[in-house]
């Protein structure tokens, strides 16, 4: 079987993906400059190690099979991958005695593998003539890249600062990466038991039945969750629909049982399944600590009742910030069904929300309402990053708000972003010159905001208060 599989690979030169050809060609050229004798071996080793063997060992995760192989077959696939990798590395088995019987087969295919690697690395067309088509990037690959950058961002920064091209490039590429990682938060550790909800045929009724059967509503943990007021019903909209509120910053990932939250939401909504209702999502100061992990977000979309979804007349997203924008980009495929929906309304102020819900009927938390009280507003500022953006700076008794002046795209709509930084989070305010200053936020990851405006001393004096 291994021999058949290997020959199928080395005879597939004409069908080899053009994108991977480009990768092989670039790798071959780079390695040749420094290690000319090892260049073609590096191409083969990398190709099998990073692309071919992962699919051999885990065909289910790679989307090749519909179910995981049984344990005995799984072991056979692992042994096959070892043999293929030895051929690619041009080495024989020495330490693993149970693998030495395969050495003759491995040795006999060294030359065939070398010719295959040369074909895909040196005979590929130039990068300017390739007609690349859009390629699918799996969520697992995105998660792996996220984890790699997160775990090694300090080393990346040190390497870039010591690189000879540092003066020409500057810190902006690294700052951009660090800021994005701060918005995304720590990488997720995907649990096998929590994946593929739709394939489990997990419906709202089955989920609710399971929770009821285990008498979850009687447990102290569930009762404590209800007192947090993460989700509640209060008041009516101008058109008479009941209003439900979800306060995103009150959900703490890793501290609150997600299944209990879903169950609480379903029970709260249940009496209103048969009629129209409105939903207010308070996104004020939402960040990595409040995010739904990818699998949990998928579960929400699966178990949320179709009747409840259909009767959601309007959804108002209040105080959308930069982190929410990056989060929705990261999960764009999952959220494709609501992107551009006419039922979504982004509201950046209580006055705007008042167009839909009378101020006397607005039941947002006091912390959200207080952000618009006793404000000193400074206009004409710039947030300096990879792309400078115009912002206004609002300084209040408890927080600093950096609000964009130009709209960004979030779920297909133009949105004014409002980043809120509470006084307790501000680690340092540093004056750079007569017009620039930085605000360093110490949260899960330090985020440094570089701002520029005339009259900067007025802002700083207000911050000191």
Short mmCIF file of C-alpha atoms in Angstrom, two decimals:
data_model
loop_
_atom_site.label_atom_id
_atom_site.label_comp_id
_atom_site.label_asym_id
_atom_site.label_seq_id
_atom_site.Cartn_x
_atom_site.Cartn_y
_atom_site.Cartn_z
CA UNK A 1 0.00 0.00 0.00
CA UNK A 2 2.86 2.37 0.86
CA UNK A 3 4.53 1.66 -2.48
CA UNK A 4 1.34 2.35 -4.41
CA UNK A 5 0.76 5.58 -2.51
CA UNK A 6 4.32 6.79 -3.00
CA UNK A 7 4.25 6.08 -6.74
CA UNK A 8 0.94 7.92 -7.03
CA UNK A 9 2.56 10.96 -5.42
CA UNK A 10 5.71 11.04 -7.55
CA UNK A 11 3.71 10.54 -10.75
CA UNK A 12 1.47 13.54 -10.01
CA UNK A 13 3.88 16.24 -11.19
CA UNK A 14 1.54 17.51 -13.90
CA UNK A 15 -1.31 17.80 -11.40
CA UNK A 16 0.72 19.39 -8.61
CA UNK A 17 -1.04 22.59 -7.35
CA UNK A 18 0.47 25.77 -8.75
CA UNK A 19 0.43 27.43 -5.31
CA UNK A 20 2.57 24.66 -3.83
CA UNK A 21 4.86 24.81 -6.88
CA UNK A 22 5.53 28.45 -6.04
CA UNK A 23 6.29 27.55 -2.42
CA UNK A 24 8.71 24.83 -3.52
CA UNK A 25 10.38 27.09 -6.05
CA UNK A 26 10.90 29.90 -3.53
CA UNK A 27 12.21 27.47 -0.90
CA UNK A 28 14.57 25.90 -3.42
CA UNK A 29 15.97 29.27 -4.46
CA UNK A 30 16.44 30.49 -0.88
CA UNK A 31 18.11 27.32 0.41
CA UNK A 32 20.32 27.04 -2.70
CA UNK A 33 21.92 30.39 -1.91
CA UNK A 34 23.16 29.23 1.51
CA UNK A 35 23.18 25.42 1.38
CA UNK A 36 23.47 24.40 -2.29
CA UNK A 37 24.11 20.72 -1.49
CA UNK A 38 20.99 20.43 0.68
CA UNK A 39 18.56 22.54 -1.32
CA UNK A 40 16.50 19.84 -3.03
CA UNK A 41 16.41 17.76 0.15
CA UNK A 42 14.96 20.73 2.04
CA UNK A 43 12.17 21.01 -0.52
CA UNK A 44 11.23 17.34 -0.19
CA UNK A 45 11.43 17.27 3.60
CA UNK A 46 9.27 20.36 3.96
CA UNK A 47 6.70 19.17 1.40
CA UNK A 48 6.15 15.81 3.09
CA UNK A 49 6.45 17.11 6.67
CA UNK A 50 4.05 20.06 6.29
CA UNK A 51 1.62 19.06 3.54
CA UNK A 52 1.53 15.39 2.57
CA UNK A 53 2.12 13.48 5.82
CA UNK A 54 -0.33 15.50 7.95
CA UNK A 55 -3.05 14.48 5.48
CA UNK A 56 -1.87 10.86 5.58
CA UNK A 57 -1.91 10.67 9.39
CA UNK A 58 -5.16 12.63 9.87
CA UNK A 59 -7.36 12.21 6.77
CA UNK A 60 -10.47 13.11 8.76
CA UNK A 61 -9.10 16.48 9.94
CA UNK A 62 -7.90 17.17 6.38
CA UNK A 63 -11.41 16.59 5.01
CA UNK A 64 -10.42 13.50 2.98
CA UNK A 65 -12.64 11.08 4.91
CA UNK A 66 -16.01 11.52 6.60
CA UNK A 67 -15.00 9.72 9.79
CA UNK A 68 -11.88 9.01 11.78
CA UNK A 69 -10.00 5.80 10.89
CA UNK A 70 -10.18 2.97 13.47
CA UNK A 71 -7.13 2.67 15.79
CA UNK A 72 -5.39 -0.13 13.84
CA UNK A 73 -5.70 1.72 10.56
CA UNK A 74 -4.59 4.93 12.28
CA UNK A 75 -1.40 3.19 13.40
CA UNK A 76 -0.79 1.91 9.87
CA UNK A 77 -1.12 5.44 8.50
CA UNK A 78 1.42 6.71 11.03
CA UNK A 79 3.91 4.02 10.00
CA UNK A 80 3.32 4.88 6.35
CA UNK A 81 4.05 8.54 7.05
CA UNK A 82 7.32 7.58 8.76
CA UNK A 83 8.43 5.63 5.69
CA UNK A 84 7.50 8.48 3.35
CA UNK A 85 9.31 11.02 5.51
CA UNK A 86 12.45 8.85 5.56
CA UNK A 87 12.41 8.75 1.77
CA UNK A 88 11.97 12.51 1.63
CA UNK A 89 14.77 13.07 4.18
CA UNK A 90 17.03 10.62 2.33
CA UNK A 91 17.80 8.69 5.54
CA UNK A 92 17.45 5.08 6.67
CA UNK A 93 15.93 3.77 9.89
CA UNK A 94 18.57 3.09 12.54
CA UNK A 95 17.12 3.73 16.02
CA UNK A 96 13.72 2.07 15.50
CA UNK A 97 14.48 -1.60 14.98
CA UNK A 98 10.91 -2.49 14.03
CA UNK A 99 11.25 -0.12 11.04
CA UNK A 100 14.57 -1.39 9.69
CA UNK A 101 12.92 -4.03 7.44
CA UNK A 102 11.67 -1.11 5.34
CA UNK A 103 15.16 0.28 4.69
CA UNK A 104 15.55 -1.54 1.37
CA UNK A 105 12.30 0.00 0.10
CA UNK A 106 13.32 3.42 1.42
CA UNK A 107 16.78 3.26 -0.22
CA UNK A 108 15.40 2.09 -3.57
CA UNK A 109 13.18 5.19 -3.83
CA UNK A 110 15.72 7.89 -2.99
CA UNK A 111 16.43 8.74 -6.63
CA UNK A 112 12.76 8.65 -7.66
CA UNK A 113 11.90 11.08 -4.86
CA UNK A 114 14.81 13.37 -5.80
CA UNK A 115 13.60 13.63 -9.41
CA UNK A 116 10.09 14.39 -8.19
CA UNK A 117 11.35 17.19 -5.93
CA UNK A 118 13.40 18.66 -8.77
CA UNK A 119 10.36 18.59 -11.04
CA UNK A 120 8.10 20.49 -8.62
CA UNK A 121 10.82 22.94 -7.50
CA UNK A 122 12.74 23.89 -10.63
CA UNK A 123 10.39 23.20 -13.52
CA UNK A 124 7.56 25.37 -12.22
CA UNK A 125 6.66 28.50 -14.17
CA UNK A 126 7.69 31.91 -12.86
CA UNK A 127 5.55 33.47 -10.21
CA UNK A 128 4.41 36.21 -12.59
CA UNK A 129 2.91 33.67 -15.00
CA UNK A 130 1.02 31.61 -12.45
CA UNK A 131 -2.72 31.93 -12.56
CA UNK A 132 -3.56 31.37 -8.92
CA UNK A 133 -7.11 30.60 -7.95
CA UNK A 134 -8.60 31.33 -4.57
CA UNK A 135 -7.62 28.63 -2.14
CA UNK A 136 -9.50 27.50 0.95
CA UNK A 137 -7.76 28.09 4.27
CA UNK A 138 -9.14 25.81 6.96
CA UNK A 139 -9.95 27.01 10.46
CA UNK A 140 -7.37 24.57 11.84
CA UNK A 141 -4.63 26.24 9.78
CA UNK A 142 -5.71 29.66 10.99
CA UNK A 143 -5.69 28.45 14.59
CA UNK A 144 -2.21 26.95 14.14
CA UNK A 145 -0.85 30.20 12.72
CA UNK A 146 -2.53 32.15 15.54
CA UNK A 147 -0.93 29.89 18.15
CA UNK A 148 2.50 30.07 16.48
CA UNK A 149 2.51 33.87 16.36
CA UNK A 150 1.11 34.19 19.90
CA UNK A 151 3.67 31.87 21.48
CA UNK A 152 6.64 33.39 19.68
CA UNK A 153 5.73 37.08 19.33
CA UNK A 154 8.46 38.14 21.77
CA UNK A 155 11.11 36.23 19.80
CA UNK A 156 9.76 37.69 16.55
CA UNK A 157 10.10 41.20 18.00
CA UNK A 158 13.65 40.54 19.17
CA UNK A 159 14.63 39.11 15.78
CA UNK A 160 13.14 42.02 13.85
CA UNK A 161 14.80 44.59 16.12
CA UNK A 162 18.21 42.96 15.56
CA UNK A 163 17.75 42.45 11.81
CA UNK A 164 19.84 44.60 9.52
CA UNK A 165 16.71 45.76 7.68
CA UNK A 166 15.15 47.07 10.90
CA UNK A 167 15.98 50.71 10.19
CA UNK A 168 14.42 50.54 6.74
CA UNK A 169 11.28 48.64 7.81
CA UNK A 170 10.71 50.13 11.26
CA UNK A 171 8.47 48.68 14.00
CA UNK A 172 5.13 49.15 12.31
CA UNK A 173 4.76 45.61 10.86
CA UNK A 174 5.49 44.09 14.28
CA UNK A 175 3.24 46.60 16.09
CA UNK A 176 0.45 45.75 13.67
CA UNK A 177 0.85 42.04 14.40
CA UNK A 178 1.00 42.58 18.18
CA UNK A 179 -2.13 44.74 18.11
CA UNK A 180 -4.03 42.14 16.08
CA UNK A 181 -2.98 39.39 18.51
CA UNK A 182 -4.13 41.53 21.41
CA UNK A 183 -7.57 41.92 19.82
CA UNK A 184 -7.83 38.18 19.08
CA UNK A 185 -6.65 37.13 22.52
CA UNK A 186 -4.94 33.84 23.41
CA UNK A 187 -5.21 31.02 20.86
CA UNK A 188 -7.91 28.45 21.29
CA UNK A 189 -7.16 24.86 22.20
CA UNK A 190 -9.64 22.93 20.13
CA UNK A 191 -11.37 20.16 22.05
CA UNK A 192 -12.28 17.17 19.89
CA UNK A 193 -15.47 16.58 21.86
CA UNK A 194 -16.80 20.05 21.00
CA UNK A 195 -16.49 20.02 17.21
CA UNK A 196 -18.88 19.39 14.32
CA UNK A 197 -22.10 20.25 16.16
CA UNK A 198 -24.22 20.02 13.05
CA UNK A 199 -23.01 16.48 12.34
CA UNK A 200 -24.23 15.47 15.80
CA UNK A 201 -27.76 16.60 14.86
CA UNK A 202 -27.84 18.75 17.99
CA UNK A 203 -31.02 20.83 17.77
CA UNK A 204 -32.45 23.38 20.17
CA UNK A 205 -35.10 20.98 21.46
CA UNK A 206 -32.56 18.18 22.01
CA UNK A 207 -30.19 20.54 23.80
CA UNK A 208 -32.98 21.89 26.02
CA UNK A 209 -34.24 18.37 26.70
CA UNK A 210 -30.75 17.28 27.76
CA UNK A 211 -30.34 20.25 30.12
CA UNK A 212 -33.82 19.76 31.60
CA UNK A 213 -33.26 16.03 32.12
CA UNK A 214 -30.16 16.82 34.15
CA UNK A 215 -32.10 19.43 36.16
CA UNK A 216 -29.59 22.15 35.31
CA UNK A 217 -32.05 24.88 36.33
CA UNK A 218 -31.83 23.63 39.94
CA UNK A 219 -28.04 23.80 40.15
CA UNK A 220 -26.37 26.61 42.10
CA UNK A 221 -24.02 27.39 39.20
CA UNK A 222 -27.00 28.09 36.94
CA UNK A 223 -28.70 30.24 39.58
CA UNK A 224 -25.49 32.23 40.03
CA UNK A 225 -25.25 32.75 36.26
CA UNK A 226 -28.73 34.27 36.16
CA UNK A 227 -27.74 36.89 38.76
CA UNK A 228 -24.94 38.17 36.48
CA UNK A 229 -27.53 39.75 34.15
CA UNK A 230 -25.64 38.79 31.01
CA UNK A 231 -28.98 38.32 29.20
CA UNK A 232 -32.32 39.74 30.28
CA UNK A 233 -35.62 41.18 29.01
CA UNK A 234 -36.70 44.74 29.83
CA UNK A 235 -39.01 47.29 28.22
CA UNK A 236 -40.30 47.70 24.68
CA UNK A 237 -39.15 49.38 21.49
CA UNK A 238 -40.90 52.28 19.78
CA UNK A 239 -42.81 49.78 17.62
CA UNK A 240 -43.92 47.80 20.67
CA UNK A 241 -41.55 44.82 20.47
CA UNK A 242 -40.14 43.42 23.74
CA UNK A 243 -36.42 44.19 24.14
CA UNK A 244 -33.77 41.66 25.15
CA UNK A 245 -30.29 42.75 26.22
CA UNK A 246 -27.02 40.83 25.94
CA UNK A 247 -24.13 42.50 27.83
CA UNK A 248 -21.04 41.04 26.18
CA UNK A 249 -18.45 42.20 28.74
CA UNK A 250 -20.21 40.27 31.53
CA UNK A 251 -19.46 36.91 29.93
CA UNK A 252 -16.00 35.72 30.97
CA UNK A 253 -14.54 32.99 28.76
CA UNK A 254 -13.12 30.18 30.85
CA UNK A 255 -14.97 31.30 33.98
CA UNK A 256 -18.59 30.86 32.91
CA UNK A 257 -20.06 27.59 31.62
CA UNK A 258 -21.08 28.32 28.03
CA UNK A 259 -23.76 25.63 27.91
CA UNK A 260 -25.44 27.16 30.96
CA UNK A 261 -25.46 30.54 29.22
CA UNK A 262 -27.11 29.08 26.11
CA UNK A 263 -29.69 27.34 28.29
CA UNK A 264 -30.40 30.59 30.18
CA UNK A 265 -30.89 32.48 26.90
CA UNK A 266 -33.22 29.80 25.52
CA UNK A 267 -35.36 29.78 28.68
CA UNK A 268 -35.54 33.58 28.73
CA UNK A 269 -36.56 33.75 25.06
CA UNK A 270 -38.94 30.79 25.11
CA UNK A 271 -42.13 32.69 26.11
CA UNK A 272 -41.55 35.05 23.16
CA UNK A 273 -40.82 32.48 20.41
CA UNK A 274 -44.14 33.15 18.75
CA UNK A 275 -43.87 36.92 18.27
CA UNK A 276 -41.45 39.58 17.12
CA UNK A 277 -38.82 40.91 19.51
CA UNK A 278 -35.75 43.16 19.37
CA UNK A 279 -32.26 42.46 20.67
CA UNK A 280 -29.65 44.93 21.95
CA UNK A 281 -26.05 43.68 21.99
CA UNK A 282 -24.04 45.93 24.29
CA UNK A 283 -20.48 45.55 22.95
CA UNK A 284 -19.00 48.23 25.20
CA UNK A 285 -15.45 47.32 26.23
CA UNK A 286 -15.75 43.83 24.75
CA UNK A 287 -12.42 42.08 24.30
CA UNK A 288 -10.59 38.74 24.28
CA UNK A 289 -11.81 37.84 27.77
CA UNK A 290 -15.43 37.97 26.56
CA UNK A 291 -15.13 36.14 23.25
CA UNK A 292 -16.94 33.02 22.13
CA UNK A 293 -14.40 30.46 20.99
CA UNK A 294 -14.92 29.18 17.46
CA UNK A 295 -16.54 25.88 18.49
CA UNK A 296 -18.80 27.61 21.00
CA UNK A 297 -19.88 30.16 18.39
CA UNK A 298 -20.68 27.27 16.05
CA UNK A 299 -22.76 25.68 18.77
CA UNK A 300 -24.75 28.90 19.26
CA UNK A 301 -25.60 28.98 15.56
CA UNK A 302 -26.70 25.33 15.59
CA UNK A 303 -28.83 25.19 18.73
CA UNK A 304 -30.44 28.64 18.45
CA UNK A 305 -34.11 27.92 17.56
CA UNK A 306 -35.16 28.81 14.03
CA UNK A 307 -38.36 30.38 15.39
CA UNK A 308 -36.36 32.67 17.66
CA UNK A 309 -34.08 33.61 14.78
CA UNK A 310 -36.99 34.33 12.42
CA UNK A 311 -38.79 36.52 14.98
CA UNK A 312 -35.77 38.69 15.78
CA UNK A 313 -37.12 41.84 14.19
CA UNK A 314 -34.09 44.07 14.82
CA UNK A 315 -30.65 43.58 16.39
CA UNK A 316 -28.93 46.73 17.67
CA UNK A 317 -25.16 46.50 18.17
CA UNK A 318 -24.08 49.27 20.54
CA UNK A 319 -20.49 50.52 20.92
CA UNK A 320 -18.79 48.23 18.41
CA UNK A 321 -15.01 48.43 18.83
CA UNK A 322 -11.83 47.47 17.00
CA UNK A 323 -11.65 44.06 18.65
CA UNK A 324 -15.19 43.17 17.51
CA UNK A 325 -14.23 44.13 13.96
CA UNK A 326 -11.24 41.76 14.03
CA UNK A 327 -13.28 39.01 15.70
CA UNK A 328 -15.96 39.13 13.00
CA UNK A 329 -13.28 39.06 10.29
CA UNK A 330 -11.70 36.02 11.92
CA UNK A 331 -15.07 34.21 11.96
CA UNK A 332 -16.35 35.57 8.66
CA UNK A 333 -17.23 32.14 7.27
CA UNK A 334 -19.36 31.29 10.29
CA UNK A 335 -21.11 34.67 10.28
CA UNK A 336 -21.73 34.76 6.54
CA UNK A 337 -25.48 34.21 7.07
CA UNK A 338 -25.93 37.50 8.93
CA UNK A 339 -23.43 39.60 6.98
CA UNK A 340 -25.23 42.56 5.42
CA UNK A 341 -28.53 41.64 7.08
CA UNK A 342 -31.10 44.45 7.06
CA UNK A 343 -32.04 43.46 10.61
CA UNK A 344 -28.63 44.55 11.95
CA UNK A 345 -28.27 48.14 13.15
CA UNK A 346 -24.99 49.51 14.47
CA UNK A 347 -25.57 52.34 16.95
CA UNK A 348 -22.65 54.39 18.25
CA UNK A 349 -24.50 56.51 20.82
CA UNK A 350 -27.48 56.51 23.15
CA UNK A 351 -29.02 59.25 21.03
CA UNK A 352 -28.88 56.98 17.99
CA UNK A 353 -30.35 54.11 20.01
CA UNK A 354 -33.11 56.53 21.03
CA UNK A 355 -34.38 56.50 17.45
CA UNK A 356 -35.49 52.91 18.05
CA UNK A 357 -35.97 52.75 21.83
CA UNK A 358 -37.18 55.72 23.86
CA UNK A 359 -34.52 56.90 26.35
CA UNK A 360 -36.85 56.23 29.27
CA UNK A 361 -37.19 52.61 28.09
CA UNK A 362 -33.47 51.95 27.56
CA UNK A 363 -32.28 49.43 30.14
CA UNK A 364 -28.55 49.31 29.46
CA UNK A 365 -26.16 48.86 32.42
CA UNK A 366 -25.15 51.93 34.42
CA UNK A 367 -21.53 51.47 33.32
CA UNK A 368 -22.56 51.87 29.68
CA UNK A 369 -24.79 54.88 30.33
CA UNK A 370 -22.09 56.62 32.40
CA UNK A 371 -19.69 56.68 29.45
CA UNK A 372 -21.69 59.52 27.89
CA UNK A 373 -21.73 61.67 31.02
CA UNK A 374 -19.34 64.57 31.85
CA UNK A 375 -17.27 64.11 28.72
CA UNK A 376 -14.49 66.33 27.41
CA UNK A 377 -14.30 65.72 23.66
CA UNK A 378 -11.16 66.44 21.62
CA UNK A 379 -11.49 66.28 17.83
CA UNK A 380 -8.94 66.29 15.03
CA UNK A 381 -6.77 63.49 16.42
CA UNK A 382 -5.02 60.69 14.58
CA UNK A 383 -4.44 57.11 15.72
CA UNK A 384 -1.02 56.21 14.35
CA UNK A 385 -0.60 52.64 13.13
CA UNK A 386 0.00 50.86 9.83
CA UNK A 387 -2.87 52.98 8.51
CA UNK A 388 -3.39 56.29 10.31
CA UNK A 389 -7.06 56.86 11.15
CA UNK A 390 -8.90 59.98 12.20
CA UNK A 391 -10.40 59.75 15.67
CA UNK A 392 -11.89 61.84 18.43
CA UNK A 393 -10.76 61.44 22.03
CA UNK A 394 -13.38 61.50 24.78
CA UNK A 395 -12.20 61.80 28.37
CA UNK A 396 -14.66 61.07 31.15
CA UNK A 397 -14.56 60.44 34.91
CA UNK A 398 -13.98 56.69 34.52
CA UNK A 399 -12.66 56.04 31.01
CA UNK A 400 -11.00 57.30 27.86
CA UNK A 401 -12.78 56.61 24.57
CA UNK A 402 -11.08 56.68 21.18
CA UNK A 403 -13.81 56.93 18.56
CA UNK A 404 -13.19 56.66 14.83
CA UNK A 405 -14.38 59.47 12.60
CA UNK A 406 -14.36 57.40 9.42
CA UNK A 407 -16.44 54.24 9.14
CA UNK A 408 -14.97 50.73 9.02
CA UNK A 409 -16.62 47.65 7.52
CA UNK A 410 -18.10 45.23 10.03
CA UNK A 411 -20.41 42.45 8.83
CA UNK A 412 -20.86 44.27 5.55
CA UNK A 413 -21.85 47.64 7.06
CA UNK A 414 -20.09 50.94 7.69
CA UNK A 415 -19.48 51.35 11.43
CA UNK A 416 -17.93 53.99 13.70
CA UNK A 417 -15.70 52.10 16.13
CA UNK A 418 -15.45 53.15 19.77
CA UNK A 419 -12.59 51.75 21.86
CA UNK A 420 -13.12 52.20 25.60
CA UNK A 421 -10.20 52.15 28.05
CA UNK A 422 -11.07 52.33 31.74
CA UNK A 423 -8.80 54.31 34.03
CA UNK A 424 -7.89 51.14 35.94
CA UNK A 425 -6.45 49.65 32.72
CA UNK A 426 -4.25 52.60 31.74
CA UNK A 427 -0.72 51.66 32.73
CA UNK A 428 1.14 54.58 31.24
CA UNK A 429 0.55 57.86 29.39
CA UNK A 430 3.73 59.05 27.72
CA UNK A 431 4.33 62.34 25.90
CA UNK A 432 6.46 61.80 22.77
CA UNK A 433 6.63 65.39 21.50
CA UNK A 434 4.46 68.50 21.27
CA UNK A 435 1.78 66.67 19.26
CA UNK A 436 2.10 62.94 20.00
CA UNK A 437 1.48 60.78 23.03
CA UNK A 438 0.94 57.10 23.78
CA UNK A 439 -1.54 55.36 26.06
CA UNK A 440 -0.45 51.89 27.17
CA UNK A 441 -3.27 49.56 28.18
CA UNK A 442 -2.38 46.64 30.44
CA UNK A 443 -4.93 43.88 29.94
CA UNK A 444 -4.27 40.31 28.78
CA UNK A 445 -1.69 41.76 26.42
CA UNK A 446 -0.23 45.25 26.60
CA UNK A 447 -1.64 47.44 23.84
CA UNK A 448 0.06 50.72 23.05
CA UNK A 449 -2.05 53.38 21.32
CA UNK A 450 -0.07 56.15 19.64
CA UNK A 451 -2.19 59.28 19.16
CA UNK A 452 -1.42 62.59 17.53
CA UNK A 453 -3.23 65.93 17.76
CA UNK A 454 -2.62 69.62 18.26
CA UNK A 455 -3.29 70.80 21.79
CA UNK A 456 -2.15 67.49 23.21
CA UNK A 457 -1.44 69.11 26.59
CA UNK A 458 -5.17 69.76 27.06
CA UNK A 459 -5.84 66.05 26.67
CA UNK A 460 -3.06 65.09 29.06
CA UNK A 461 -4.19 67.56 31.69
CA UNK A 462 -7.70 66.14 31.48
CA UNK A 463 -6.36 62.58 31.78
CA UNK A 464 -4.52 63.50 34.99
CA UNK A 465 -7.83 64.47 36.57
#
